PDB file of C-alpha atoms in Angstrom:
ATOM      1  CA  MET P1210       5.528 -16.948  -3.612  1.00 94.00           C
ATOM      2  CA  LEU P1211       5.670 -15.365  -6.872  1.00 97.00           C
ATOM      3  CA  THR P1212       6.076 -11.400  -6.691  1.00 98.00           C
ATOM      4  CA  ALA P1213       5.854  -8.504  -8.781  1.00 98.00           C
ATOM      5  CA  ASN P1214       6.672  -4.855  -8.132  1.00 98.00           C
ATOM      6  CA  ARG P1215       6.367  -1.992 -10.729  1.00 98.00           C
ATOM      7  CA  SER P1216       6.230   1.903 -10.687  1.00 98.00           C
ATOM      8  CA  ASP P1217       5.469   4.513 -12.753  1.00 98.00           C
ATOM      9  CA  ILE P1218       5.975   8.365 -12.580  1.00 97.00           C
ATOM     10  CA  GLY P1219       3.144   8.720 -14.689  1.00 97.00           C
ATOM     11  CA  LYS P1220       2.491  11.567 -17.277  1.00 97.00           C
ATOM     12  CA  ILE P1221       2.534  14.911 -14.797  1.00 95.00           C
ATOM     13  CA  ARG P1222       4.556  14.392 -12.051  1.00 93.00           C
ATOM     14  CA  GLN P1223       8.033  15.823 -12.264  1.00 92.00           C
ATOM     15  CA  ILE P1224       9.323  13.105  -9.802  1.00 94.00           C
ATOM     16  CA  ASN P1225       8.375   9.810  -8.377  1.00 96.00           C
ATOM     17  CA  GLU P1226       7.117  10.264  -4.742  1.00 97.00           C
ATOM     18  CA  ASP P1227       6.330   6.538  -4.826  1.00 98.00           C
ATOM     19  CA  TYR P1228       8.522   4.145  -3.154  1.00 98.00           C
ATOM     20  CA  SER P1229       8.007  -0.062  -2.868  1.00 98.00           C
ATOM     21  CA  TRP P1230       9.800  -2.913  -1.567  1.00 98.00           C
ATOM     22  CA  VAL P1231       8.921  -6.907  -1.918  1.00 98.00           C
ATOM     23  CA  GLY P1232      11.224  -9.874  -0.425  1.00 98.00           C
ATOM     24  CA  GLU P1233      11.198 -13.419   1.376  1.00 97.00           C
ATOM     25  CA  LEU P1234      12.143 -13.113   4.800  1.00 97.00           C
ATOM     26  CA  ALA P1235      12.956 -15.625   7.181  1.00 95.00           C
ATOM     27  CA  GLY P1236      11.080 -18.623   7.460  1.00 94.00           C
ATOM     28  CA  GLY P1237       9.283 -18.303   3.775  1.00 94.00           C
ATOM     29  CA  VAL P1238       7.462 -15.130   5.142  1.00 97.00           C
ATOM     30  CA  THR P1239       7.072 -12.477   2.381  1.00 98.00           C
ATOM     31  CA  LEU P1240       6.817  -8.866   3.139  1.00 98.00           C
ATOM     32  CA  ALA P1241       5.508  -6.265   0.562  1.00 98.00           C
ATOM     33  CA  VAL P1242       5.370  -2.372   1.051  1.00 98.00           C
ATOM     34  CA  ILE P1243       4.177   0.641  -0.583  1.00 98.00           C
ATOM     35  CA  ALA P1244       4.136   4.536   0.157  1.00 98.00           C
ATOM     36  CA  ASP P1245       3.573   7.118  -0.929  1.00 97.00           C
ATOM     37  CA  GLY P1246       4.979  10.438  -0.387  1.00 97.00           C
ATOM     38  CA  MET P1247       3.719  14.250  -0.262  1.00 93.00           C
ATOM     39  CA  GLY P1248       5.751  17.261   0.468  1.00 79.00           C
ATOM     40  CA  GLY P1249       7.205  20.143  -1.117  1.00 69.00           C
ATOM     41  CA  HIS P1250      10.988  20.556  -2.592  1.00 66.00           C
ATOM     42  CA  GLN P1251      11.492  16.743  -3.044  1.00 75.00           C
ATOM     43  CA  ALA P1252      10.237  15.734   0.549  1.00 94.00           C
ATOM     44  CA  GLY P1253       7.730  13.737  -0.567  1.00 95.00           C
ATOM     45  CA  ASP P1254      10.240  10.865  -2.004  1.00 95.00           C
ATOM     46  CA  VAL P1255      12.180  11.152   0.753  1.00 96.00           C
ATOM     47  CA  ALA P1256       9.315  10.525   3.162  1.00 97.00           C
ATOM     48  CA  SER P1257       7.886   7.816   1.325  1.00 98.00           C
ATOM     49  CA  ARG P1258      11.570   6.103   1.134  1.00 98.00           C
ATOM     50  CA  VAL P1259      12.712   6.429   4.826  1.00 98.00           C
ATOM     51  CA  ALA P1260       9.606   4.983   5.828  1.00 98.00           C
ATOM     52  CA  VAL P1261       9.412   1.896   3.574  1.00 98.00           C
ATOM     53  CA  GLU P1262      13.037   1.563   4.547  1.00 98.00           C
ATOM     54  CA  SER P1263      12.288   1.986   8.188  1.00 98.00           C
ATOM     55  CA  LEU P1264       9.553  -0.336   8.196  1.00 98.00           C
ATOM     56  CA  VAL P1265      11.578  -3.045   6.234  1.00 98.00           C
ATOM     57  CA  GLU P1266      14.457  -2.443   8.904  1.00 98.00           C
ATOM     58  CA  SER P1267      12.391  -3.118  11.778  1.00 98.00           C
ATOM     59  CA  VAL P1268      10.096  -5.937  10.224  1.00 98.00           C
ATOM     60  CA  GLU P1269      14.055  -7.986   9.667  1.00 97.00           C
ATOM     61  CA  ALA P1270      14.972  -7.314  13.363  1.00 96.00           C
ATOM     62  CA  ALA P1271      12.070  -8.441  14.907  1.00 96.00           C
ATOM     63  CA  ILE P1272      11.030 -11.778  12.507  1.00 96.00           C
ATOM     64  CA  GLY P1273      13.022 -14.124  14.145  1.00 93.00           C
ATOM     65  CA  ASP P1274      12.940 -17.576  12.521  1.00 94.00           C
ATOM     66  CA  GLY P1275       9.306 -16.362  11.209  1.00 93.00           C
ATOM     67  CA  SER P1276       7.241 -18.407  13.584  1.00 93.00           C
ATOM     68  CA  TYR P1277       5.245 -15.757  14.601  1.00 95.00           C
ATOM     69  CA  SER P1278       1.720 -16.262  16.043  1.00 95.00           C
ATOM     70  CA  GLU P1279      -0.681 -13.769  14.405  1.00 95.00           C
ATOM     71  CA  GLU P1280      -1.051 -12.101  17.348  1.00 96.00           C
ATOM     72  CA  GLU P1281       2.470 -11.302  17.772  1.00 97.00           C
ATOM     73  CA  GLY P1282       2.521 -10.792  13.842  1.00 97.00           C
ATOM     74  CA  SER P1283       0.270  -8.035  14.209  1.00 98.00           C
ATOM     75  CA  LEU P1284       1.910  -6.235  17.132  1.00 98.00           C
ATOM     76  CA  LEU P1285       5.267  -6.340  14.892  1.00 97.00           C
ATOM     77  CA  ILE P1286       3.369  -4.660  11.860  1.00 98.00           C
ATOM     78  CA  ARG P1287       2.055  -1.732  13.902  1.00 98.00           C
ATOM     79  CA  ASN P1288       5.231  -1.388  16.210  1.00 98.00           C
ATOM     80  CA  ALA P1289       7.066  -1.127  12.918  1.00 98.00           C
ATOM     81  CA  MET P1290       4.869   1.454  11.078  1.00 98.00           C
ATOM     82  CA  GLU P1291       5.107   3.537  14.381  1.00 97.00           C
ATOM     83  CA  LYS P1292       8.615   3.185  14.233  1.00 98.00           C
ATOM     84  CA  ALA P1293       8.498   4.730  10.466  1.00 98.00           C
ATOM     85  CA  ASN P1294       6.516   7.320  11.672  1.00 98.00           C
ATOM     86  CA  ASP P1295       8.433   8.547  14.373  1.00 98.00           C
ATOM     87  CA  THR P1296      11.617   7.970  12.034  1.00 98.00           C
ATOM     88  CA  VAL P1297      10.247  10.550   9.468  1.00 97.00           C
ATOM     89  CA  TYR P1298       8.632  12.821  11.630  1.00 96.00           C
ATOM     90  CA  ARG P1299      11.808  13.761  13.284  1.00 97.00           C
ATOM     91  CA  LEU P1300      13.876  14.104  10.227  1.00 96.00           C
ATOM     92  CA  ALA P1301      11.012  16.379   9.054  1.00 94.00           C
ATOM     93  CA  ALA P1302      11.616  18.506  12.582  1.00 93.00           C
ATOM     94  CA  GLN P1303      15.206  18.631  11.768  1.00 93.00           C
ATOM     95  CA  ASN P1304      15.079  20.059   8.522  1.00 91.00           C
ATOM     96  CA  ASP P1305      13.369  22.648   7.299  1.00 90.00           C
ATOM     97  CA  ARG P1306      13.572  21.590   3.709  1.00 90.00           C
ATOM     98  CA  TYR P1307      11.619  18.431   4.673  1.00 93.00           C
ATOM     99  CA  TYR P1308       9.039  20.592   7.039  1.00 89.00           C
ATOM    100  CA  ASN P1309       5.547  18.821   7.128  1.00 87.00           C
ATOM    101  CA  MET P1310       6.638  16.270   4.844  1.00 95.00           C
ATOM    102  CA  GLY P1311       4.289  12.810   4.844  1.00 96.00           C
ATOM    103  CA  THR P1312       3.649   9.466   3.714  1.00 97.00           C
ATOM    104  CA  THR P1313       0.907   6.734   3.467  1.00 97.00           C
ATOM    105  CA  LEU P1314       1.963   3.789   4.237  1.00 98.00           C
ATOM    106  CA  ILE P1315       0.668  -0.330   3.639  1.00 98.00           C
ATOM    107  CA  ALA P1316       2.539  -3.452   4.348  1.00 98.00           C
ATOM    108  CA  ALA P1317       1.493  -6.985   4.039  1.00 98.00           C
ATOM    109  CA  LEU P1318       3.375  -9.890   5.745  1.00 98.00           C
ATOM    110  CA  VAL P1319       2.583 -13.421   4.081  1.00 98.00           C
ATOM    111  CA  ARG P1320       2.885 -16.850   5.616  1.00 96.00           C
ATOM    112  CA  GLY P1321       0.873 -19.957   4.919  1.00 90.00           C
ATOM    113  CA  GLY P1322      -2.139 -18.509   3.576  1.00 94.00           C
ATOM    114  CA  ARG P1323      -2.516 -15.953   5.922  1.00 96.00           C
ATOM    115  CA  ALA P1324      -1.687 -11.754   5.538  1.00 98.00           C
ATOM    116  CA  ILE P1325      -1.506  -9.535   8.131  1.00 98.00           C
ATOM    117  CA  ILE P1326      -2.075  -6.120   6.801  1.00 98.00           C
ATOM    118  CA  GLY P1327      -1.258  -2.775   7.950  1.00 98.00           C
ATOM    119  CA  HIS P1328      -2.080   0.787   6.525  1.00 97.00           C
ATOM    120  CA  ILE P1329      -2.015   4.594   6.807  1.00 98.00           C
ATOM    121  CA  GLY P1330      -3.632   6.778   4.269  1.00 96.00           C
ATOM    122  CA  ASP P1331      -5.167   5.879   1.612  1.00 94.00           C
ATOM    123  CA  SER P1332      -2.890   3.646  -0.732  1.00 97.00           C
ATOM    124  CA  ARG P1333      -4.959   0.129  -0.864  1.00 97.00           C
ATOM    125  CA  VAL P1334      -4.544  -3.486  -0.441  1.00 98.00           C
ATOM    126  CA  TYR P1335      -6.918  -5.757  -2.457  1.00 98.00           C
ATOM    127  CA  LEU P1336      -8.224  -9.683  -2.466  1.00 98.00           C
ATOM    128  CA  ILE P1337      -8.444 -10.946  -5.600  1.00 98.00           C
ATOM    129  CA  ASP P1338      -9.902 -14.401  -5.656  1.00 96.00           C
ATOM    130  CA  SER P1339     -12.950 -16.653  -7.055  1.00 95.00           C
ATOM    131  CA  ALA P1340     -15.650 -14.470  -5.216  1.00 96.00           C
ATOM    132  CA  GLY P1341     -13.754 -11.529  -7.562  1.00 97.00           C
ATOM    133  CA  ILE P1342     -12.518  -8.331  -6.135  1.00 98.00           C
ATOM    134  CA  ARG P1343     -12.524  -6.699  -2.500  1.00 97.00           C
ATOM    135  CA  GLN P1344     -10.949  -3.783  -1.214  1.00 97.00           C
ATOM    136  CA  LEU P1345      -9.034  -5.078   2.358  1.00 98.00           C
ATOM    137  CA  THR P1346      -8.449  -1.524   3.543  1.00 97.00           C
ATOM    138  CA  ASP P1347     -10.278   1.432   4.393  1.00 91.00           C
ATOM    139  CA  ASP P1348      -8.973   4.965   3.142  1.00 92.00           C
ATOM    140  CA  HIS P1349      -8.159   7.438   5.999  1.00 86.00           C
ATOM    141  CA  SER P1350      -9.267  10.352   3.810  1.00 76.00           C
ATOM    142  CA  LEU P1351     -11.872  13.722   3.935  1.00 66.00           C
ATOM    143  CA  VAL P1352     -13.700  12.050   1.406  1.00 68.00           C
ATOM    144  CA  ALA P1353     -14.001   8.421   2.246  1.00 65.00           C
ATOM    145  CA  GLU P1354     -14.993   9.884   6.046  1.00 67.00           C
ATOM    146  CA  LEU P1355     -18.021  12.023   4.147  1.00 65.00           C
ATOM    147  CA  LEU P1356     -18.561   8.432   2.552  1.00 66.00           C
ATOM    148  CA  ARG P1357     -18.788   6.471   5.432  1.00 68.00           C
ATOM    149  CA  SER P1358     -20.896   8.869   7.237  1.00 67.00           C
ATOM    150  CA  GLY P1359     -23.414   9.263   4.154  1.00 66.00           C
ATOM    151  CA  GLN P1360     -22.657  13.178   3.501  1.00 66.00           C
ATOM    152  CA  ILE P1361     -21.633  12.054  -0.124  1.00 67.00           C
ATOM    153  CA  SER P1362     -22.119   9.726  -2.714  1.00 59.00           C
ATOM    154  CA  GLN P1363     -20.085   7.328  -4.141  1.00 65.00           C
ATOM    155  CA  GLU P1364     -20.191   9.316  -7.352  1.00 63.00           C
ATOM    156  CA  GLU P1365     -19.835  12.218  -5.582  1.00 59.00           C
ATOM    157  CA  ALA P1366     -16.520  10.980  -3.866  1.00 60.00           C
ATOM    158  CA  ALA P1367     -15.271  10.507  -7.400  1.00 64.00           C
ATOM    159  CA  ARG P1368     -15.170  13.746  -7.725  1.00 66.00           C
ATOM    160  CA  HIS P1369     -14.848  15.548  -5.249  1.00 57.00           C
ATOM    161  CA  PRO P1370     -12.556  18.780  -5.271  1.00 55.00           C
ATOM    162  CA  ARG P1371     -10.718  17.529  -2.038  1.00 60.00           C
ATOM    163  CA  ARG P1372     -10.401  13.802  -2.693  1.00 63.00           C
ATOM    164  CA  ASN P1373      -6.677  13.648  -2.459  1.00 69.00           C
ATOM    165  CA  VAL P1374      -6.717  14.945   1.097  1.00 72.00           C
ATOM    166  CA  ILE P1375      -5.864  12.312   3.681  1.00 85.00           C
ATOM    167  CA  SER P1376      -6.551  12.531   7.392  1.00 87.00           C
ATOM    168  CA  ARG P1377      -4.063   9.793   8.379  1.00 93.00           C
ATOM    169  CA  ALA P1378      -0.311  10.029   7.168  1.00 95.00           C
ATOM    170  CA  VAL P1379       3.258   9.057   8.449  1.00 97.00           C
ATOM    171  CA  GLY P1380       5.532  11.518   9.298  1.00 96.00           C
ATOM    172  CA  THR P1381       3.162  14.241   9.499  1.00 93.00           C
ATOM    173  CA  ASP P1382       2.205  13.638  13.206  1.00 94.00           C
ATOM    174  CA  GLU P1383       4.503  12.903  16.168  1.00 95.00           C
ATOM    175  CA  LYS P1384       1.825  10.120  16.778  1.00 96.00           C
ATOM    176  CA  VAL P1385       0.021   8.203  14.402  1.00 96.00           C
ATOM    177  CA  GLU P1386      -2.317   4.971  14.839  1.00 95.00           C
ATOM    178  CA  ALA P1387      -2.105   2.163  11.826  1.00 97.00           C
ATOM    179  CA  ASP P1388      -5.130  -0.091  11.384  1.00 97.00           C
ATOM    180  CA  VAL P1389      -4.003  -3.716  10.978  1.00 98.00           C
ATOM    181  CA  ILE P1390      -6.266  -6.515   9.848  1.00 98.00           C
ATOM    182  CA  ILE P1391      -5.715 -10.222   8.974  1.00 98.00           C
ATOM    183  CA  ALA P1392      -6.806 -11.630   5.773  1.00 97.00           C
ATOM    184  CA  GLU P1393      -7.181 -15.743   4.820  1.00 96.00           C
ATOM    185  CA  LEU P1394      -5.849 -16.030   1.507  1.00 97.00           C
ATOM    186  CA  GLU P1395      -7.384 -19.125  -0.939  1.00 95.00           C
ATOM    187  CA  PRO P1396      -5.487 -21.014  -2.993  1.00 94.00           C
ATOM    188  CA  LEU P1397      -3.989 -19.232  -5.906  1.00 94.00           C
ATOM    189  CA  ALA P1398      -5.248 -15.690  -4.609  1.00 97.00           C
ATOM    190  CA  VAL P1399      -3.493 -12.803  -5.496  1.00 98.00           C
ATOM    191  CA  LEU P1400      -2.496  -9.917  -3.409  1.00 98.00           C
ATOM    192  CA  LEU P1401      -2.542  -6.190  -4.742  1.00 98.00           C
ATOM    193  CA  LEU P1402      -0.967  -3.094  -2.829  1.00 98.00           C
ATOM    194  CA  CYS P1403      -0.709  -0.057  -4.642  1.00 98.00           C
ATOM    195  CA  SER P1404      -0.981   3.615  -4.506  1.00 97.00           C
ATOM    196  CA  ASP P1405      -3.968   5.975  -5.533  1.00 94.00           C
ATOM    197  CA  GLY P1406      -2.092   6.336  -9.104  1.00 96.00           C
ATOM    198  CA  LEU P1407      -4.158   3.411  -9.772  1.00 97.00           C
ATOM    199  CA  THR P1408      -7.093   3.455  -8.040  1.00 95.00           C
ATOM    200  CA  THR P1409      -7.869   7.033  -9.277  1.00 91.00           C
ATOM    201  CA  MET P1410      -7.499   6.017 -12.742  1.00 94.00           C
ATOM    202  CA  VAL P1411      -8.791   2.099 -13.111  1.00 96.00           C
ATOM    203  CA  ASP P1412     -12.042   1.007 -11.515  1.00 95.00           C
ATOM    204  CA  ASP P1413     -12.277  -2.416  -9.815  1.00 96.00           C
ATOM    205  CA  ASP P1414     -13.821  -4.189 -12.507  1.00 97.00           C
ATOM    206  CA  ARG P1415     -10.555  -3.380 -15.074  1.00 97.00           C
ATOM    207  CA  ILE P1416      -8.334  -4.829 -11.319  1.00 98.00           C
ATOM    208  CA  LEU P1417     -10.045  -7.673 -11.904  1.00 98.00           C
ATOM    209  CA  GLU P1418     -10.359  -8.350 -15.222  1.00 97.00           C
ATOM    210  CA  THR P1419      -6.686  -7.777 -15.652  1.00 98.00           C
ATOM    211  CA  VAL P1420      -5.287  -9.535 -12.666  1.00 97.00           C
ATOM    212  CA  GLY P1421      -7.839 -12.583 -13.353  1.00 95.00           C
ATOM    213  CA  ASP P1422      -6.747 -13.316 -16.546  1.00 95.00           C
ATOM    214  CA  SER P1423      -5.020 -16.883 -16.044  1.00 90.00           C
ATOM    215  CA  GLN P1424      -3.147 -16.638 -19.374  1.00 93.00           C
ATOM    216  CA  THR P1425      -0.781 -13.671 -18.364  1.00 94.00           C
ATOM    217  CA  ASP P1426       1.831 -14.147 -15.430  1.00 96.00           C
ATOM    218  CA  LEU P1427       2.257 -11.879 -12.804  1.00 97.00           C
ATOM    219  CA  SER P1428       4.685  -9.474 -14.086  1.00 97.00           C
ATOM    220  CA  ALA P1429       2.989  -8.855 -16.959  1.00 98.00           C
ATOM    221  CA  LYS P1430      -0.409  -8.528 -14.920  1.00 98.00           C
ATOM    222  CA  ALA P1431       1.650  -5.372 -13.197  1.00 98.00           C
ATOM    223  CA  GLU P1432       3.333  -4.291 -16.178  1.00 98.00           C
ATOM    224  CA  ARG P1433      -0.903  -4.047 -17.452  1.00 98.00           C
ATOM    225  CA  LEU P1434      -1.898  -2.034 -14.568  1.00 98.00           C
ATOM    226  CA  ILE P1435       0.508   0.369 -14.906  1.00 98.00           C
ATOM    227  CA  GLU P1436      -0.242   0.721 -18.520  1.00 98.00           C
ATOM    228  CA  LEU P1437      -4.055   1.007 -17.933  1.00 98.00           C
ATOM    229  CA  ALA P1438      -3.186   3.641 -15.212  1.00 98.00           C
ATOM    230  CA  LEU P1439      -1.023   5.873 -18.194  1.00 98.00           C
ATOM    231  CA  HIS P1440      -3.609   5.507 -20.763  1.00 98.00           C
ATOM    232  CA  ALA P1441      -6.386   6.801 -18.220  1.00 97.00           C
ATOM    233  CA  GLY P1442      -4.619   9.906 -18.088  1.00 96.00           C
ATOM    234  CA  GLY P1443      -1.441   8.814 -15.475  1.00 96.00           C
ATOM    235  CA  ASP P1444      -2.188  11.859 -13.609  1.00 93.00           C
ATOM    236  CA  ASP P1445       0.199  10.502 -10.587  1.00 94.00           C
ATOM    237  CA  ASN P1446       2.603   8.544  -9.354  1.00 97.00           C
ATOM    238  CA  VAL P1447       1.591   4.674  -9.676  1.00 98.00           C
ATOM    239  CA  THR P1448       2.621   1.947  -7.997  1.00 98.00           C
ATOM    240  CA  VAL P1449       1.759  -2.158  -7.942  1.00 98.00           C
ATOM    241  CA  VAL P1450       2.738  -5.217  -5.900  1.00 98.00           C
ATOM    242  CA  LEU P1451       1.032  -8.343  -6.727  1.00 98.00           C
ATOM    243  CA  LEU P1452       1.549 -11.597  -4.425  1.00 98.00           C
ATOM    244  CA  GLN P1453       0.555 -14.893  -4.982  1.00 97.00           C
ATOM    245  CA  GLU P1454       1.218 -18.176  -3.938  1.00 89.00           C
ATOM    246  CA  GLU P1455       2.725 -21.126  -6.593  1.00 82.00           C
ATOM    247  CA  ALA P1456       0.392 -23.371  -7.693  1.00 68.00           C
ATOM    248  CA  GLY P1457       1.065 -26.578  -5.690  1.00 53.00           C
ATOM    249  CA  THR P1458       2.783 -24.764  -2.650  1.00 57.00           C
ATOM    250  CA  GLU P1459       1.891 -26.739   0.874  1.00 54.00           C
ATOM    251  CA  ARG P1460       0.935 -24.570   3.366  1.00 53.00           C
ATOM    252  CA  GLU P1461       1.077 -25.590   7.218  1.00 51.00           C
ATOM    253  CA  VAL P1462      -2.084 -27.378   8.750  1.00 38.00           C
TER     254      VAL P1462
END
């Protein structure tokens, strides 16, 4: 599995509250994780780091030899996200500096052309393949809920004054529900995980154009996505992780 992991503080923020991790686990399984933290007194960067480290630790401990079923993998991701929530929530409850800190959290567990994706918040996972670009995750945000219910238009959503308010986060409540989905990846498809520092600055067409460029390697594509977000204003921290199977990779039947 080819991977690229890039993050930038952006042009406005004083610290980078995004945190990401990507690596290969037992049995050729690839795990990728991004968290976008929130909270005063630098608590956002603590929340995102703790959430990612907790999730990675949980998955590594439970993955075994990597021969999980889709049901087992889905439960594994869901349990790991609930454990991350518990870890962040307890840390916030024990330290006044971290009061009400929280974070988004997205994770992709990839093996043999199948991705098990868990998400909480408004960080996103996209699939880029021969059919174009498709957002796999639904934002857990106020504006997304208004959009889904038909109360506002897509154009109104883009400039809504509360577009950064998320309706579900890791660490802000004692319990949180993660959405888990399964996606099939065709050969050479790219899975993009990103914080909203990318998607609020760069539209889907530009993302597709960049990631779909067959003349550029995966690392350069990730760098280019960061550059596009910065050029558009860099209003937030921006983090991207790209995953793609190498050409000629044999898959299990």
